[in-house]
mmCIF file of C-alpha atoms and ligand atoms in Angstrom:
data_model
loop_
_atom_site.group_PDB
_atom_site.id
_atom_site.type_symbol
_atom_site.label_atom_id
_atom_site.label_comp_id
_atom_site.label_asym_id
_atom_site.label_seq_id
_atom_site.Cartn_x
_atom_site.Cartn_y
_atom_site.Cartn_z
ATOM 1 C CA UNK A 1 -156.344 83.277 14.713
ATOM 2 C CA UNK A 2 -156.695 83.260 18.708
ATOM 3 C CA UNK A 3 -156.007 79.760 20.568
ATOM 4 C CA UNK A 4 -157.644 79.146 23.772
ATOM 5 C CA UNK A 5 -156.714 76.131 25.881
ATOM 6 C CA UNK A 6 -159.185 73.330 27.061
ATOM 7 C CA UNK A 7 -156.620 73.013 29.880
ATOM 8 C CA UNK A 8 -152.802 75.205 30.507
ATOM 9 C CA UNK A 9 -151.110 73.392 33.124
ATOM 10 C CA UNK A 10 -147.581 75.184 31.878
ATOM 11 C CA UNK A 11 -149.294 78.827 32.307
ATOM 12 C CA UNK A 12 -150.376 77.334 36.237
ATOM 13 C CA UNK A 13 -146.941 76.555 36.446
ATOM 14 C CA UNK A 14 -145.422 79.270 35.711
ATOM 15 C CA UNK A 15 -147.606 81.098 37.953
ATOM 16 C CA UNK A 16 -145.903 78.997 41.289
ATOM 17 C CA UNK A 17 -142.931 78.545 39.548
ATOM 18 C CA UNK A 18 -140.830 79.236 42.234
ATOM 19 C CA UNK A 19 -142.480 77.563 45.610
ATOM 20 C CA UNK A 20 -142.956 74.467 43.916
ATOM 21 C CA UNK A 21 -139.416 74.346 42.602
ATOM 22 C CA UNK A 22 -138.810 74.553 46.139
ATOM 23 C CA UNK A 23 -140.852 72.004 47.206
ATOM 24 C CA UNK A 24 -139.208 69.885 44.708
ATOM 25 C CA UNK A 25 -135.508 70.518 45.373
ATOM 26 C CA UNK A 26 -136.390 69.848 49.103
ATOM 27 C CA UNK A 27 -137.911 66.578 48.381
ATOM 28 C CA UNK A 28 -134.603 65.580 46.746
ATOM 29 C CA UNK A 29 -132.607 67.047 49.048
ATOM 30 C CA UNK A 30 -133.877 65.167 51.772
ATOM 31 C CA UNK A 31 -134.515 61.892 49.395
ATOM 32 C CA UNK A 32 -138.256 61.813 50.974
ATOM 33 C CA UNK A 33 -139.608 60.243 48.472
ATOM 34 C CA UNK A 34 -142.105 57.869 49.782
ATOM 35 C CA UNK A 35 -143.636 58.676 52.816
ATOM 36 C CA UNK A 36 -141.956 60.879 55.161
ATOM 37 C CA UNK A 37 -142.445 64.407 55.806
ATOM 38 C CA UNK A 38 -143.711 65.904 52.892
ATOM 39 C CA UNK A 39 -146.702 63.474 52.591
ATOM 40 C CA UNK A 40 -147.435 63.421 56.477
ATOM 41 C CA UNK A 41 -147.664 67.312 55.945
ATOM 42 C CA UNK A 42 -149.803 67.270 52.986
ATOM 43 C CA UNK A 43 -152.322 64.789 54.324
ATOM 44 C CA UNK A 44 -152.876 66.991 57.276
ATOM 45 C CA UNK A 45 -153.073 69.933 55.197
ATOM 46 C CA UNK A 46 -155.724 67.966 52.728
ATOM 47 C CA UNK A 47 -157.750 67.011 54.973
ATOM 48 C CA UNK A 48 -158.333 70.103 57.455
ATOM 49 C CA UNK A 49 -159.053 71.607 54.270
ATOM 50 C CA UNK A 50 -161.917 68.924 53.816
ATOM 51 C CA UNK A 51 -162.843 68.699 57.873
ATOM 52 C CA UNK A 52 -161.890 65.540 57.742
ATOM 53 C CA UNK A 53 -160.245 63.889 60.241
ATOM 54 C CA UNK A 54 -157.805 61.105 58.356
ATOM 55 C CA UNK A 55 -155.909 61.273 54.553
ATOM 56 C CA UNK A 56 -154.381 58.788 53.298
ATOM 57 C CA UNK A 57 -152.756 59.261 50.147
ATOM 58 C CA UNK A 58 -152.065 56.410 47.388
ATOM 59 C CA UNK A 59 -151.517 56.069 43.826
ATOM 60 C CA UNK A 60 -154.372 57.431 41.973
ATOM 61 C CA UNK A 61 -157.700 58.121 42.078
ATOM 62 C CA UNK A 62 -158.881 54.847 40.683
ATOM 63 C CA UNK A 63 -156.787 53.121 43.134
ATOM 64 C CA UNK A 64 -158.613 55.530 45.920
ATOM 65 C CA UNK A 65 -161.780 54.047 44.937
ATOM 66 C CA UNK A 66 -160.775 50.296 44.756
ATOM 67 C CA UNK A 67 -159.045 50.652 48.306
ATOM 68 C CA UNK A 68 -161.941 52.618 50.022
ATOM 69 C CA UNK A 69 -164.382 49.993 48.710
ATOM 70 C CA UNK A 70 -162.227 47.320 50.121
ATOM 71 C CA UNK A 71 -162.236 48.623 53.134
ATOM 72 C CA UNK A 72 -165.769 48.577 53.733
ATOM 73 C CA UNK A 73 -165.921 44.639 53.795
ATOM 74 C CA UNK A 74 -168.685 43.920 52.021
ATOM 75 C CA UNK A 75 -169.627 40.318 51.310
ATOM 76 C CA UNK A 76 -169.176 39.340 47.885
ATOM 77 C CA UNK A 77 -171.369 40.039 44.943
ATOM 78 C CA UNK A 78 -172.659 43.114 47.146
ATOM 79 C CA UNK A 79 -174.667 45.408 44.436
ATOM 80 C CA UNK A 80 -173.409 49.042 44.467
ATOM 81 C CA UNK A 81 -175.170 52.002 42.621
ATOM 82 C CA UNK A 82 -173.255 54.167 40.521
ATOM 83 C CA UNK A 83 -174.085 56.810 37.981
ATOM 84 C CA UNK A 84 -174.300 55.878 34.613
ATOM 85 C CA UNK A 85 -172.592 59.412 33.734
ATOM 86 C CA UNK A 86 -168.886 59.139 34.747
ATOM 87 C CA UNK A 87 -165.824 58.013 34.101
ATOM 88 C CA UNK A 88 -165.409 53.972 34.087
ATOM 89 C CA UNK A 89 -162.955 54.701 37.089
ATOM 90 C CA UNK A 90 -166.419 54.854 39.571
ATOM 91 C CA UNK A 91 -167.558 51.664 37.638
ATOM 92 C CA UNK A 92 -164.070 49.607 37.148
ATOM 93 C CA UNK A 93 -163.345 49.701 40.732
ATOM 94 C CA UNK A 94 -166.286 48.390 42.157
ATOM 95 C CA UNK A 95 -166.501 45.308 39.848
ATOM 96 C CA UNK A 96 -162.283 44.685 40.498
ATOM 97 C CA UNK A 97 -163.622 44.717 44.180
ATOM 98 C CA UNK A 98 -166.000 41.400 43.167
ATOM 99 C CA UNK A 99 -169.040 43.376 43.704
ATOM 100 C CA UNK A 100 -172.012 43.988 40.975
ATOM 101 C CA UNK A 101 -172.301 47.394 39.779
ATOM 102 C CA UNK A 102 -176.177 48.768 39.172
ATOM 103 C CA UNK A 103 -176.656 52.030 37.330
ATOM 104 C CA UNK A 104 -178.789 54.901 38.235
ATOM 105 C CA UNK A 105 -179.946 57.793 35.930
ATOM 106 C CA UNK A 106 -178.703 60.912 36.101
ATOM 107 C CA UNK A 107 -181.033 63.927 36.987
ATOM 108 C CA UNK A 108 -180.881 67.685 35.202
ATOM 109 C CA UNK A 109 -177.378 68.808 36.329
ATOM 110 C CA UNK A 110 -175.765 65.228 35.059
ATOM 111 C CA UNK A 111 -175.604 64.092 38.822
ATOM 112 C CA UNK A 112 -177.035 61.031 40.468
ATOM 113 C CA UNK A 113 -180.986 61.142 40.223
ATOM 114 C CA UNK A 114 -181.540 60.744 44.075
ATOM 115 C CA UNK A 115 -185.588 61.191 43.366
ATOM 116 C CA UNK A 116 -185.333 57.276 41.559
ATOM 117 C CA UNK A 117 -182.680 56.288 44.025
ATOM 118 C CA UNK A 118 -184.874 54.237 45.808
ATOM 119 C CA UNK A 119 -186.176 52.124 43.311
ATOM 120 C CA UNK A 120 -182.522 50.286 42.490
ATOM 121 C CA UNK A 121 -182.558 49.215 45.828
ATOM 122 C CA UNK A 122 -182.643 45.316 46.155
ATOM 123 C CA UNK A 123 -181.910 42.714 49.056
ATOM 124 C CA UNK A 124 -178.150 42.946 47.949
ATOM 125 C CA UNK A 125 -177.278 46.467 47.999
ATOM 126 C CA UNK A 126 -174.757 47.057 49.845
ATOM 127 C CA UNK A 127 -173.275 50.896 49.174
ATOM 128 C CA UNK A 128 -174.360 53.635 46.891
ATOM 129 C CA UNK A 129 -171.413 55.741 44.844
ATOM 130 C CA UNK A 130 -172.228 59.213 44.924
ATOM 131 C CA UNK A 131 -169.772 61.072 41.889
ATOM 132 C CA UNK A 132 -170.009 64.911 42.468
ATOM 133 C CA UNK A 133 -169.602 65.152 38.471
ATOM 134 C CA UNK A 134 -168.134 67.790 36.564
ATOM 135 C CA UNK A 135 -167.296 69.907 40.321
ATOM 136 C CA UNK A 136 -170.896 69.735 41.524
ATOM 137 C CA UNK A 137 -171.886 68.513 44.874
ATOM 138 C CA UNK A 138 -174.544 65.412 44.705
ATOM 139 C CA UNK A 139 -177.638 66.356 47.091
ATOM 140 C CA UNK A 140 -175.881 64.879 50.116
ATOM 141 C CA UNK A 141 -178.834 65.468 52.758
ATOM 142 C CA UNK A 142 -181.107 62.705 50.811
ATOM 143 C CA UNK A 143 -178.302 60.190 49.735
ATOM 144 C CA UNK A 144 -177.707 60.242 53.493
ATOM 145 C CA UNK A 145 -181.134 59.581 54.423
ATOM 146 C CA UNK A 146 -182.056 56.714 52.236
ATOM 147 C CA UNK A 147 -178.530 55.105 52.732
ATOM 148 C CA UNK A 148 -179.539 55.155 56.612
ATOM 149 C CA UNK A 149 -183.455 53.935 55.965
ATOM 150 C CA UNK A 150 -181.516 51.005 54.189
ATOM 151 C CA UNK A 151 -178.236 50.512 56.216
ATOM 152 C CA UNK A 152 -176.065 51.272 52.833
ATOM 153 C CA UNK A 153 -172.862 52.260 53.157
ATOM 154 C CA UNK A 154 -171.935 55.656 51.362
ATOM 155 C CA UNK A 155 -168.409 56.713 49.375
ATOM 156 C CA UNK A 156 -168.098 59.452 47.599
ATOM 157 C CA UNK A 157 -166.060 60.242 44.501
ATOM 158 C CA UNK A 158 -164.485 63.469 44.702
ATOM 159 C CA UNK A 159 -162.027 63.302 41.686
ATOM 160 C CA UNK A 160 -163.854 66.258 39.853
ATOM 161 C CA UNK A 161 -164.966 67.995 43.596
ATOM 162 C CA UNK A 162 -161.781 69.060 45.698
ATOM 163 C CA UNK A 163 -163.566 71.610 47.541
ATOM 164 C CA UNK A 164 -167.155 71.526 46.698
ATOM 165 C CA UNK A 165 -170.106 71.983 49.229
ATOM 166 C CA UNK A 166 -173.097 71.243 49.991
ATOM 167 C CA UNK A 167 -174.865 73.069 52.430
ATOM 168 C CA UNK A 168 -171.827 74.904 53.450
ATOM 169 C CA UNK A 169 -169.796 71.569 54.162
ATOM 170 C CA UNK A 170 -166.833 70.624 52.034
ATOM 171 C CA UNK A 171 -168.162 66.866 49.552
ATOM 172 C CA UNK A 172 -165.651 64.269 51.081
ATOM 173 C CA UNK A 173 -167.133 64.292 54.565
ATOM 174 C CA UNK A 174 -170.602 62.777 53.989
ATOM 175 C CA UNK A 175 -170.408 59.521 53.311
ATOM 176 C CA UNK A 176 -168.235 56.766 54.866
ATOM 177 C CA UNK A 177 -165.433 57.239 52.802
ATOM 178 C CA UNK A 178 -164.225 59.261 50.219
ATOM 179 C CA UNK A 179 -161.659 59.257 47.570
ATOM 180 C CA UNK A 180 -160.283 62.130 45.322
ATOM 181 C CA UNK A 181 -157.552 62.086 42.092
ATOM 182 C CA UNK A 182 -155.079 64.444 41.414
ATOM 183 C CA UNK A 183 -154.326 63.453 37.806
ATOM 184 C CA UNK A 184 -152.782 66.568 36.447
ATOM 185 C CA UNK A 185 -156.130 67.667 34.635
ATOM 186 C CA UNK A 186 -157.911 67.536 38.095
ATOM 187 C CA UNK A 187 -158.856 71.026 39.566
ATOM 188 C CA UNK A 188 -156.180 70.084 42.260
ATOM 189 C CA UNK A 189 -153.447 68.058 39.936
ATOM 190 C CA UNK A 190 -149.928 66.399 41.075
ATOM 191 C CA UNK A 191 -147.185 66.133 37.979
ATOM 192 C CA UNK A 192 -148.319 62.888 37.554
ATOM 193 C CA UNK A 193 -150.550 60.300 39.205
ATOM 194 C CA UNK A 194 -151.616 61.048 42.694
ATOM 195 C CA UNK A 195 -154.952 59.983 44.456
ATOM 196 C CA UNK A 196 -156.626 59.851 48.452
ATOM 197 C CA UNK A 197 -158.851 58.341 50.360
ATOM 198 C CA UNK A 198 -160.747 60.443 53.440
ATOM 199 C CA UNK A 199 -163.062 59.717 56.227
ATOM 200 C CA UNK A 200 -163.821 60.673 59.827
ATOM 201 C CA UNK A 201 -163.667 57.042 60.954
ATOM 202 C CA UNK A 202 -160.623 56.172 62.051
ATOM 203 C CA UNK A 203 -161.181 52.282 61.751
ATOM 204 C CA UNK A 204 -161.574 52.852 58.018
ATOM 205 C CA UNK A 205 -158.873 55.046 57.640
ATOM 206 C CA UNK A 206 -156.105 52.199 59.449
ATOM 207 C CA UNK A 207 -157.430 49.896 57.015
ATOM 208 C CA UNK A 208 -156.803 51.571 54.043
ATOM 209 C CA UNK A 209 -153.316 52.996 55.674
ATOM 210 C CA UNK A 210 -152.246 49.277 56.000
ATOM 211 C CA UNK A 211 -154.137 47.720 52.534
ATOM 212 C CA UNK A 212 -152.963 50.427 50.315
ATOM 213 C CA UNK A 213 -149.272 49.778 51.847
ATOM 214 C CA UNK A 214 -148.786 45.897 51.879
ATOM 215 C CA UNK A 215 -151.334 45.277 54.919
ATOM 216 C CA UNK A 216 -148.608 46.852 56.910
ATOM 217 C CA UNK A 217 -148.521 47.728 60.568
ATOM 218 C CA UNK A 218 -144.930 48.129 60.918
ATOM 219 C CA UNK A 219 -141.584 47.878 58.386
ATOM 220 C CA UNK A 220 -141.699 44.142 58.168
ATOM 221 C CA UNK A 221 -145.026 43.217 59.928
ATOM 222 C CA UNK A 222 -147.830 41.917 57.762
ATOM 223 C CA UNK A 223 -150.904 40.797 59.489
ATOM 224 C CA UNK A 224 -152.685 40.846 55.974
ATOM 225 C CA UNK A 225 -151.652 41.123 52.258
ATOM 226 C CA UNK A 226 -152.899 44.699 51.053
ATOM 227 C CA UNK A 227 -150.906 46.076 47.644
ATOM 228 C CA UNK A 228 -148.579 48.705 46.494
ATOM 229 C CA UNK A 229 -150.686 52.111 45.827
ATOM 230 C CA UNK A 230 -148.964 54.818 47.970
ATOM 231 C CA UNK A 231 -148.583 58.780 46.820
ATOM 232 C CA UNK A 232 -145.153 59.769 46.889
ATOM 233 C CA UNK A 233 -143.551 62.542 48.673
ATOM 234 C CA UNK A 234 -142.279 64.626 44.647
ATOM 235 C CA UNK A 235 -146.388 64.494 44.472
ATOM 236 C CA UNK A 236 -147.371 65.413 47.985
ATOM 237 C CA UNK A 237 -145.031 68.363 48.123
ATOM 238 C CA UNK A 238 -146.627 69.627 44.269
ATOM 239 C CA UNK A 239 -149.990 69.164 46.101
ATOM 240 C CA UNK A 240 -148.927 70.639 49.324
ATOM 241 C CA UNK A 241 -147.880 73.986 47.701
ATOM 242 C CA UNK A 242 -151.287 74.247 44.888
ATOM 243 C CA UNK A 243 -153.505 73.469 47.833
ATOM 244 C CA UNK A 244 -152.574 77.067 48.954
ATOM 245 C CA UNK A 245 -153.930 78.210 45.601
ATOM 246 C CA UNK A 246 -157.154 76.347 45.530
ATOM 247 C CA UNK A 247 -159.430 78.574 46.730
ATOM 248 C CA UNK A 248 -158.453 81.310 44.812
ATOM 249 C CA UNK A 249 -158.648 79.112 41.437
ATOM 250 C CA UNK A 250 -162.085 77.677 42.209
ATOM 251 C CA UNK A 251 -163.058 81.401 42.836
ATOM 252 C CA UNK A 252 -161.948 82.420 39.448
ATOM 253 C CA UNK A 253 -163.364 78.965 37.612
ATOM 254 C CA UNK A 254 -166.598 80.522 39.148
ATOM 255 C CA UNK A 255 -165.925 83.624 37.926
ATOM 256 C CA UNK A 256 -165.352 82.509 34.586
ATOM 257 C CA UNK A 257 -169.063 80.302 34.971
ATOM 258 C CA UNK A 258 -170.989 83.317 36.150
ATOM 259 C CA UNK A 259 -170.137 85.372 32.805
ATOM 260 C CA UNK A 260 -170.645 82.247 30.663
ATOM 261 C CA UNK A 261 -173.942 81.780 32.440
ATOM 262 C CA UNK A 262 -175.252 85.324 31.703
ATOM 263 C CA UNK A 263 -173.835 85.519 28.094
ATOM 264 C CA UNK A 264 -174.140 82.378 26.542
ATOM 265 C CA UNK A 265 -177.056 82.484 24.369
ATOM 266 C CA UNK A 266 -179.927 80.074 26.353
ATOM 267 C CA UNK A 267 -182.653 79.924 23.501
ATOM 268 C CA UNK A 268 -179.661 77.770 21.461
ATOM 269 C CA UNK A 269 -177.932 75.441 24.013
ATOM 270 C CA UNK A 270 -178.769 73.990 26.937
ATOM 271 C CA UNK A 271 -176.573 75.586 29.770
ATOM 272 C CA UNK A 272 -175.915 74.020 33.295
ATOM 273 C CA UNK A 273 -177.781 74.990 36.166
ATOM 274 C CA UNK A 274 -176.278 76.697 39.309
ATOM 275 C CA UNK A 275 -178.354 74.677 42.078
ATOM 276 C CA UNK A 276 -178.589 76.907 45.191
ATOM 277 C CA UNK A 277 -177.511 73.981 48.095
ATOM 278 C CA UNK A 278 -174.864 73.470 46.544
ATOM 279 C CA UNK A 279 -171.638 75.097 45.838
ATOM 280 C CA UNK A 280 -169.911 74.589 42.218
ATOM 281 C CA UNK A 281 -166.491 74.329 41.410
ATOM 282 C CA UNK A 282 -166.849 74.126 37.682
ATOM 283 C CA UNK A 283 -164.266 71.395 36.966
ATOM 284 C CA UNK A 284 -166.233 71.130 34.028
ATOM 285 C CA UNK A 285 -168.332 73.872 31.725
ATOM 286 C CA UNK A 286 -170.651 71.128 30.295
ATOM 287 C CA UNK A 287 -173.520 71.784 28.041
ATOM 288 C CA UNK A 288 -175.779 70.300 25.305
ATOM 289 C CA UNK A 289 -176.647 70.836 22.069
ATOM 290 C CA UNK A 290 -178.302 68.185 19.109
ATOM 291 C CA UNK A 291 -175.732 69.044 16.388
ATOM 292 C CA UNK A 292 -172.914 68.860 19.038
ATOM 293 C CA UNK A 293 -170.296 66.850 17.566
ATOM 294 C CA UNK A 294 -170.359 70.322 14.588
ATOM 295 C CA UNK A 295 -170.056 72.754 17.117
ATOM 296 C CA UNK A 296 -166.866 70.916 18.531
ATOM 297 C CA UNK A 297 -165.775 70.885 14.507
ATOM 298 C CA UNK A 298 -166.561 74.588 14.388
ATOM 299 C CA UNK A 299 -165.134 75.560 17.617
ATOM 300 C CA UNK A 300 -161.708 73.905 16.793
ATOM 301 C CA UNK A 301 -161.591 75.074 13.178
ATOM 302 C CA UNK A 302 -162.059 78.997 15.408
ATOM 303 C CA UNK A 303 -158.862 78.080 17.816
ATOM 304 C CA UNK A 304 -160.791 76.827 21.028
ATOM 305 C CA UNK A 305 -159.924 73.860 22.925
ATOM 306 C CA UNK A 306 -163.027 71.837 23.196
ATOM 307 C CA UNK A 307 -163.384 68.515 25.259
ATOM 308 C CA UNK A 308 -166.654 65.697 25.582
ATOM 309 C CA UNK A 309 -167.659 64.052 29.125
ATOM 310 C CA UNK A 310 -168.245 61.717 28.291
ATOM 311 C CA UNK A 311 -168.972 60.656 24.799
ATOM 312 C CA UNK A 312 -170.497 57.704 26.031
ATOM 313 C CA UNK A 313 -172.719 56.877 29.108
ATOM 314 C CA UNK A 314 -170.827 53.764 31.293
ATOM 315 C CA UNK A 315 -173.616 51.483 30.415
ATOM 316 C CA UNK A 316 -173.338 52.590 26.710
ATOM 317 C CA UNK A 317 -169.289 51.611 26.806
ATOM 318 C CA UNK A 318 -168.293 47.738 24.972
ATOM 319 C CA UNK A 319 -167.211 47.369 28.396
ATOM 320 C CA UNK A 320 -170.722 47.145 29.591
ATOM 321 C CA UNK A 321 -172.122 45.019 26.778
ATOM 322 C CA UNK A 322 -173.072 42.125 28.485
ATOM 323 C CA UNK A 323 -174.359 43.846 31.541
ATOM 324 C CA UNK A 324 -177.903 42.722 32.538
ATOM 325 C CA UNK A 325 -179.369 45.978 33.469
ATOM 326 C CA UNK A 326 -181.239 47.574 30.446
ATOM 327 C CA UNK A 327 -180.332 51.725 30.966
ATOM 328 C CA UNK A 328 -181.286 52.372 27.294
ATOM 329 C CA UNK A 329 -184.341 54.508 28.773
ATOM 330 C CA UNK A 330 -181.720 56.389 30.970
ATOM 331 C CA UNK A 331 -181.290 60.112 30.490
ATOM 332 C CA UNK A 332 -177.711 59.634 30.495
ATOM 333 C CA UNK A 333 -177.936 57.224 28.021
ATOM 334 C CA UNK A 334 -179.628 59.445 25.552
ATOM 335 C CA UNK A 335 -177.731 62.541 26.442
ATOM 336 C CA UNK A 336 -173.899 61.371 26.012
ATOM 337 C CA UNK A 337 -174.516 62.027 22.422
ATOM 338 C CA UNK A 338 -175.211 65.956 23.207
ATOM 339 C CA UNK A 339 -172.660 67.017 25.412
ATOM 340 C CA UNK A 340 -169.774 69.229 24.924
ATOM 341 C CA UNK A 341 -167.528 70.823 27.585
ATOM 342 C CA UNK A 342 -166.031 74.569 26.488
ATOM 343 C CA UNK A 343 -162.780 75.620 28.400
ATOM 344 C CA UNK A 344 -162.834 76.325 31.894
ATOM 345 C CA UNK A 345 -160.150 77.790 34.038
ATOM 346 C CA UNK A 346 -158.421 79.720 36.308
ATOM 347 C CA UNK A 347 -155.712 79.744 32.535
ATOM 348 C CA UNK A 348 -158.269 82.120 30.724
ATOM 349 C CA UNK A 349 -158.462 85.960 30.318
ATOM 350 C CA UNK A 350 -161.214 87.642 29.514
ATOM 351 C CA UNK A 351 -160.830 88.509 25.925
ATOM 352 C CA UNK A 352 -160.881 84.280 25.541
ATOM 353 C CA UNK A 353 -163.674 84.084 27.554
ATOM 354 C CA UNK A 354 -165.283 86.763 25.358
ATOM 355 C CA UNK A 355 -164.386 85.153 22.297
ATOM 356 C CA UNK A 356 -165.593 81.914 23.284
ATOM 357 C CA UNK A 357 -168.956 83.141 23.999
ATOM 358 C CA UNK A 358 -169.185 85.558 21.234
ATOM 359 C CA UNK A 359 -167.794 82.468 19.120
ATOM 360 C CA UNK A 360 -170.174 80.138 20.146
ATOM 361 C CA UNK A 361 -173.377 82.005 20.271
ATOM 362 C CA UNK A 362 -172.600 82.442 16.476
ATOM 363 C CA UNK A 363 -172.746 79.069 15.894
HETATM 364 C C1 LIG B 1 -160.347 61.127 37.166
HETATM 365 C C2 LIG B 1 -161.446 60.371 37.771
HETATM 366 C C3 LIG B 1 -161.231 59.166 38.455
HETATM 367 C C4 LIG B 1 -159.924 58.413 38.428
HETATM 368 O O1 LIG B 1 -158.822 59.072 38.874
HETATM 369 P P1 LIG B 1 -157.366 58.626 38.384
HETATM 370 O O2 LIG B 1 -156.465 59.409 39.299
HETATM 371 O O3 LIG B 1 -157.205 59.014 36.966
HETATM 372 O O4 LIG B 1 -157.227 57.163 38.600
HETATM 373 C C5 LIG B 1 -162.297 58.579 39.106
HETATM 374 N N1 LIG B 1 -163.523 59.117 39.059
HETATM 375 C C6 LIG B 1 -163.779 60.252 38.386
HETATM 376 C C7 LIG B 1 -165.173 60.803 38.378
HETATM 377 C C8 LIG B 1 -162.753 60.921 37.710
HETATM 378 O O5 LIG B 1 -163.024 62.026 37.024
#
């Protein structure tokens, strides 16, 4: 029977084998392993990539979030909307940051429904969470405008983005601030955690250089307490040398999307929809079916990696149990229990892409 990865990070390996042992044995050789060269160089590189003007890296992507948030000084119990589809990461951070979470709906491509955005806005919003979800970019142009009618501050999540547009310009230079991961599943992945935070401002960015680094200003000079969430130089040099290779992977992700879009069989499943602002980088193939949690049986039991995100809307988690909003109305709410994501990568060939399709449309 043919296997087909969800996800091949060996067979990515293998295919940079040698410049990122490189990068690796010069890391060591020079014992840069927290900041130093190799991260100054890959935060330059990141964010030029982005048009960005300031990187900072840190831990992780969760991290990212909590640290960006921070840094916007809100006063406490501050609401911020969030998505109800996403990964508690977008959630988690901004109650650890003592503000209130309140959950939008999600629209027909899974992202933020900007049409109803409005309507969650009280006296104590203070920020709105855009999450470009699954690789897509979030309609930036009308986030922007209500967040200014309202004086909200944006961030963006751009764990599942690195490189998405809208409109031609890269997600990450919107809002305020923005944070991406590079856990190793991530379109752009370190060997291990790995997360950072961008912006244009240059006031934000010194505050989140300082808070994510013991409030630090110099080696032993603490005008504030911050924490311990820095990337280290092993990651940044990974990072450095893939970032070469990102274009060319989102390129065949896209490739991969275009034949799934024209083959998979629409009258059966619901498919994702390419919307035309916005530029995709398929971090995720998602789409829906009623009898999905067979078809991930079925697909399995035929050798194909298949993954769910997420199972369960945020508001739909134990974690959210006791929160007061009632989302049970939400799309995302309803939806979580028809999702399915088929591989998607720049790991497959074509006979696996074939076979997935032909695989699934016999479902
Ligand atoms: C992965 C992810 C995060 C968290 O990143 P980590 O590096 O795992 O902490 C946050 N938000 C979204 C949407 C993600 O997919």
């Amino acid at each position: 029977m043919q296997e087909v990865k969800f996800l091949d990070l060996h067979h990515q390996y293998l295919s940079i084998k040698e410049d990122i042992d490189d990068a690796m044995s010069n890391v060591m050789r020079t014992s840069a392993y927290i900041g130093g060269k190799y991260i100054e160089q890959f935060e330059k590189n990141f964010s030029a990539y982005l048009g960005t003007n300031h990187c900072i890296g840190v831990g992780n992507g969760t991290d990212a979030l909590e640290i960006a948030l921070w840094s916007l000084n809100m006063s406490e119990g501050s609401e911020v909307i969030v998505p109800a589809n996403s990964f508690i990461a977008s959630s988690e951070a901004v109650s650890r940051c003592g503000y209130k979470v309140v959950f939008a709906d999600i629209d027909e491509n899974y992202l933020l429904d900007v049409d109803k955005l409005s309507t969650l806005i009280s006296e104590k919003t203070a920020a709105i969470m855009v999450v470009h979800l699954y690789g897509q970019a979030v309609n930036m142009k009308t986030v922007m405008d209500i967040a200014k009618a309202h004086n909200l501050k944006v961030i963006e999540d751009c764990a599942q983005a690195h490189g998405a547009e809208y409109k031609g310009q890269k997600v990450g230079s919107f809002g305020d601030i923005a944070t991406f991961s590079f856990y190793p599943g991530k379109n752009l992945g370190a060997y291990g955690d790995g997360g950072a935070i961008v912006t244009l401002d240059v006031a934000l960015a010194e505050k989140c250089r300082a808070y994510s680094n013991h409030g630090r200003t110099s080696k032993f000079s603490h005008e504030i307490e911050g924490r311990n969430s820095r990337l280290d130089g092993l990651q940044a040099a990974v990072l450095d040398v893939k970032l070469k290779s990102l274009p060319l992977w989102i390129e065949k992700r896209n490739r991969v999307a275009d034949y799934y879009l024209k083959h998979i069989d629409q009258n059966k499943f619901i498919l994702p929809k390419r919307d035309m602002a916005s530029s995709h980088v398929w971090h995720l193939f998602v789409l829906r079916h009623n009898s999905r949690d067979e078809i991930c049986e079925y697909m399995k039991s035929k050798g194909i990696g298949m993954g769910i995100h997420y199972p369960q809307a945020l508001p739909n988690l134990r974690a959210y149990e006791k929160h007061p909003q009632d989302c049970s109305q939400y799309r995302a709410c309803k939806w979580d229990k028809t999702l399915f994501s088929i591989p998607i990568g720049e790991h497959l060939r074509e006979d696996e892409i074939r076979y997935i399709v032909e695989t699934l449309n016999a479902f």
